[in-house]
Amino acid sequence: MADLFEAIELRKAGIKDVILILGKTTIEQIPMIKEYDLVQTIDSLDYAKQINELNIPINVHLIIDTAMSRFGIYCHQETGLDQTIEEVIQIDQLPNLTFKGFYTHFACADETNNHITLNSFIYLKP
């Protein structure tokens, strides 16, 4: 879902499956993430630390910014991969956040031979 309130509407409508919030939820609204059993996207170590300080355990997904420069933990070049990995490890160690997964938004996903997309895929490939 794009935001917290769309996610809450789905939950109130009876959706029992996992609901991932793609946008950023304000710190003041984080208790509703727990109340409605939602999954929050984390876009930075700072945001993760702010949420963790609330002492409210929630489930999270990380977004990795591989080329769009909009939203996410920065990882545009292979040379920055070590820093990205370090940030992910630090987020994973925060006691009130349960890391459930990560995702990215490829800049040119519909172009199969685009070098930006291919490089982004290579950086994230396990």
Short mmCIF file of N, CA and C in Angstrom, two decimals, residues 14-85:
data_model
loop_
_atom_site.label_atom_id
_atom_site.label_comp_id
_atom_site.label_asym_id
_atom_site.label_seq_id
_atom_site.Cartn_x
_atom_site.Cartn_y
_atom_site.Cartn_z
N GLY A 14 -11.01 -6.71 6.26
CA GLY A 14 -10.92 -8.15 6.48
C GLY A 14 -9.73 -8.84 5.85
N ILE A 15 -8.83 -8.10 5.22
CA ILE A 15 -7.64 -8.72 4.63
C ILE A 15 -6.74 -9.20 5.77
N LYS A 16 -6.43 -10.48 5.75
CA LYS A 16 -5.63 -11.07 6.83
C LYS A 16 -4.18 -11.32 6.41
N ASP A 17 -3.90 -11.23 5.12
CA ASP A 17 -2.55 -11.46 4.60
C ASP A 17 -1.60 -10.33 5.01
N VAL A 18 -0.34 -10.50 4.69
CA VAL A 18 0.67 -9.47 4.95
C VAL A 18 0.33 -8.23 4.15
N ILE A 19 0.40 -7.06 4.79
CA ILE A 19 0.19 -5.79 4.11
C ILE A 19 1.44 -4.95 4.32
N LEU A 20 2.12 -4.66 3.21
CA LEU A 20 3.35 -3.88 3.23
C LEU A 20 3.05 -2.43 2.87
N ILE A 21 3.51 -1.51 3.71
CA ILE A 21 3.38 -0.09 3.44
C ILE A 21 4.63 0.35 2.68
N LEU A 22 4.44 0.81 1.45
CA LEU A 22 5.57 1.20 0.61
C LEU A 22 6.10 2.59 0.96
N GLY A 23 5.25 3.45 1.49
CA GLY A 23 5.65 4.80 1.84
C GLY A 23 6.15 4.90 3.26
N LYS A 24 6.56 6.10 3.61
CA LYS A 24 7.10 6.36 4.95
C LYS A 24 5.95 6.74 5.89
N THR A 25 5.92 6.13 7.04
CA THR A 25 4.95 6.43 8.08
C THR A 25 5.62 7.34 9.10
N THR A 26 4.90 8.35 9.58
CA THR A 26 5.51 9.24 10.57
C THR A 26 5.78 8.47 11.86
N ILE A 27 6.75 8.94 12.60
CA ILE A 27 7.12 8.29 13.85
C ILE A 27 5.92 8.24 14.80
N GLU A 28 5.13 9.30 14.82
CA GLU A 28 3.97 9.36 15.72
C GLU A 28 2.92 8.31 15.37
N GLN A 29 2.90 7.85 14.12
CA GLN A 29 1.90 6.89 13.67
C GLN A 29 2.36 5.43 13.78
N ILE A 30 3.60 5.21 14.16
CA ILE A 30 4.15 3.84 14.22
C ILE A 30 3.33 2.92 15.12
N PRO A 31 2.78 3.38 16.26
CA PRO A 31 1.96 2.45 17.05
C PRO A 31 0.82 1.80 16.26
N MET A 32 0.32 2.48 15.23
CA MET A 32 -0.75 1.89 14.42
C MET A 32 -0.24 0.75 13.55
N ILE A 33 1.06 0.76 13.23
CA ILE A 33 1.65 -0.36 12.49
C ILE A 33 1.50 -1.63 13.31
N LYS A 34 1.82 -1.54 14.58
CA LYS A 34 1.69 -2.68 15.48
C LYS A 34 0.22 -3.05 15.68
N GLU A 35 -0.61 -2.05 15.94
CA GLU A 35 -2.03 -2.29 16.21
C GLU A 35 -2.72 -3.05 15.08
N TYR A 36 -2.37 -2.73 13.83
CA TYR A 36 -3.03 -3.35 12.68
C TYR A 36 -2.18 -4.44 12.03
N ASP A 37 -1.09 -4.83 12.67
CA ASP A 37 -0.22 -5.90 12.18
C ASP A 37 0.20 -5.66 10.73
N LEU A 38 0.84 -4.52 10.49
CA LEU A 38 1.30 -4.13 9.17
C LEU A 38 2.82 -4.25 9.09
N VAL A 39 3.36 -4.17 7.89
CA VAL A 39 4.80 -4.21 7.68
C VAL A 39 5.23 -2.85 7.11
N GLN A 40 6.20 -2.22 7.77
CA GLN A 40 6.65 -0.89 7.38
C GLN A 40 7.92 -0.96 6.53
N THR A 41 7.97 -0.17 5.48
CA THR A 41 9.19 -0.01 4.69
C THR A 41 10.17 0.90 5.44
N ILE A 42 11.42 0.48 5.47
CA ILE A 42 12.49 1.26 6.09
C ILE A 42 13.40 1.75 4.97
N ASP A 43 13.65 3.06 4.94
CA ASP A 43 14.45 3.64 3.86
C ASP A 43 15.81 4.15 4.31
N SER A 44 16.10 4.06 5.60
CA SER A 44 17.40 4.55 6.08
C SER A 44 17.68 4.01 7.48
N LEU A 45 18.94 4.01 7.83
CA LEU A 45 19.34 3.61 9.17
C LEU A 45 18.77 4.59 10.20
N ASP A 46 18.78 5.87 9.90
CA ASP A 46 18.24 6.87 10.83
C ASP A 46 16.76 6.62 11.13
N TYR A 47 15.98 6.37 10.09
CA TYR A 47 14.55 6.10 10.28
C TYR A 47 14.36 4.84 11.12
N ALA A 48 15.14 3.81 10.84
CA ALA A 48 15.07 2.57 11.61
C ALA A 48 15.37 2.81 13.09
N LYS A 49 16.40 3.60 13.36
CA LYS A 49 16.76 3.90 14.75
C LYS A 49 15.65 4.67 15.47
N GLN A 50 15.03 5.62 14.77
CA GLN A 50 13.94 6.39 15.38
C GLN A 50 12.78 5.48 15.75
N ILE A 51 12.43 4.57 14.86
CA ILE A 51 11.34 3.63 15.15
C ILE A 51 11.73 2.71 16.29
N ASN A 52 12.94 2.19 16.26
CA ASN A 52 13.41 1.28 17.31
C ASN A 52 13.32 1.91 18.69
N GLU A 53 13.62 3.21 18.79
CA GLU A 53 13.59 3.91 20.08
C GLU A 53 12.20 3.96 20.71
N LEU A 54 11.16 3.72 19.92
CA LEU A 54 9.80 3.71 20.46
C LEU A 54 9.51 2.48 21.31
N ASN A 55 10.37 1.46 21.20
CA ASN A 55 10.18 0.19 21.92
C ASN A 55 8.85 -0.48 21.57
N ILE A 56 8.49 -0.37 20.30
CA ILE A 56 7.29 -1.04 19.78
C ILE A 56 7.77 -2.02 18.71
N PRO A 57 7.68 -3.32 18.96
CA PRO A 57 8.17 -4.27 17.96
C PRO A 57 7.27 -4.30 16.72
N ILE A 58 7.89 -4.12 15.55
CA ILE A 58 7.15 -4.19 14.29
C ILE A 58 7.98 -4.95 13.26
N ASN A 59 7.29 -5.42 12.22
CA ASN A 59 7.93 -6.08 11.09
C ASN A 59 8.28 -5.04 10.03
N VAL A 60 9.43 -5.23 9.38
CA VAL A 60 9.88 -4.25 8.39
C VAL A 60 10.46 -4.92 7.14
N HIS A 61 10.37 -4.20 6.05
CA HIS A 61 11.08 -4.49 4.80
C HIS A 61 12.01 -3.31 4.55
N LEU A 62 13.15 -3.57 3.95
CA LEU A 62 14.07 -2.50 3.58
C LEU A 62 13.93 -2.23 2.09
N ILE A 63 14.00 -0.96 1.72
CA ILE A 63 14.05 -0.61 0.30
C ILE A 63 15.47 -0.16 0.00
N ILE A 64 16.03 -0.74 -1.06
CA ILE A 64 17.38 -0.42 -1.49
C ILE A 64 17.27 0.46 -2.74
N ASP A 65 17.86 1.64 -2.69
CA ASP A 65 17.85 2.57 -3.82
C ASP A 65 19.00 2.22 -4.75
N THR A 66 18.70 1.56 -5.87
CA THR A 66 19.75 1.10 -6.78
C THR A 66 19.98 2.03 -7.97
N ALA A 67 19.13 3.04 -8.16
CA ALA A 67 19.37 3.97 -9.27
C ALA A 67 18.37 5.11 -9.35
N MET A 68 17.24 5.00 -8.71
CA MET A 68 16.19 6.00 -8.88
C MET A 68 16.47 7.30 -8.11
N SER A 69 17.26 7.22 -7.05
CA SER A 69 17.58 8.38 -6.20
C SER A 69 16.33 9.04 -5.63
N ARG A 70 15.38 8.22 -5.23
CA ARG A 70 14.15 8.73 -4.65
C ARG A 70 13.99 8.35 -3.18
N PHE A 71 14.17 7.07 -2.91
CA PHE A 71 13.75 6.55 -1.62
C PHE A 71 14.52 5.26 -1.39
N GLY A 72 15.18 5.13 -0.26
CA GLY A 72 15.82 3.87 0.06
C GLY A 72 17.26 4.01 0.50
N ILE A 73 17.79 2.90 0.95
CA ILE A 73 19.19 2.83 1.37
C ILE A 73 20.04 2.84 0.11
N TYR A 74 20.91 3.83 0.01
CA TYR A 74 21.66 4.10 -1.21
C TYR A 74 22.61 2.96 -1.57
N CYS A 75 22.51 2.51 -2.83
CA CYS A 75 23.41 1.48 -3.34
C CYS A 75 23.46 1.59 -4.86
N HIS A 76 24.09 2.65 -5.37
CA HIS A 76 24.12 2.87 -6.82
C HIS A 76 25.32 2.25 -7.51
N GLN A 77 26.37 2.01 -6.77
CA GLN A 77 27.57 1.47 -7.39
C GLN A 77 28.13 0.35 -6.53
N GLU A 78 28.82 -0.55 -7.18
CA GLU A 78 29.42 -1.67 -6.46
C GLU A 78 30.37 -1.19 -5.37
N THR A 79 31.01 -0.03 -5.58
CA THR A 79 31.95 0.49 -4.58
C THR A 79 31.24 0.88 -3.29
N GLY A 80 29.94 1.15 -3.35
CA GLY A 80 29.19 1.51 -2.15
C GLY A 80 28.51 0.33 -1.49
N LEU A 81 28.71 -0.86 -2.04
CA LEU A 81 28.02 -2.04 -1.53
C LEU A 81 28.38 -2.36 -0.09
N ASP A 82 29.64 -2.19 0.29
CA ASP A 82 30.05 -2.49 1.67
C ASP A 82 29.30 -1.60 2.67
N GLN A 83 29.15 -0.32 2.35
CA GLN A 83 28.42 0.58 3.25
C GLN A 83 26.95 0.19 3.33
N THR A 84 26.37 -0.19 2.20
CA THR A 84 24.97 -0.62 2.19
C THR A 84 24.79 -1.86 3.07
N ILE A 85 25.68 -2.82 2.91
CA ILE A 85 25.61 -4.04 3.71
C ILE A 85 25.75 -3.72 5.19
#
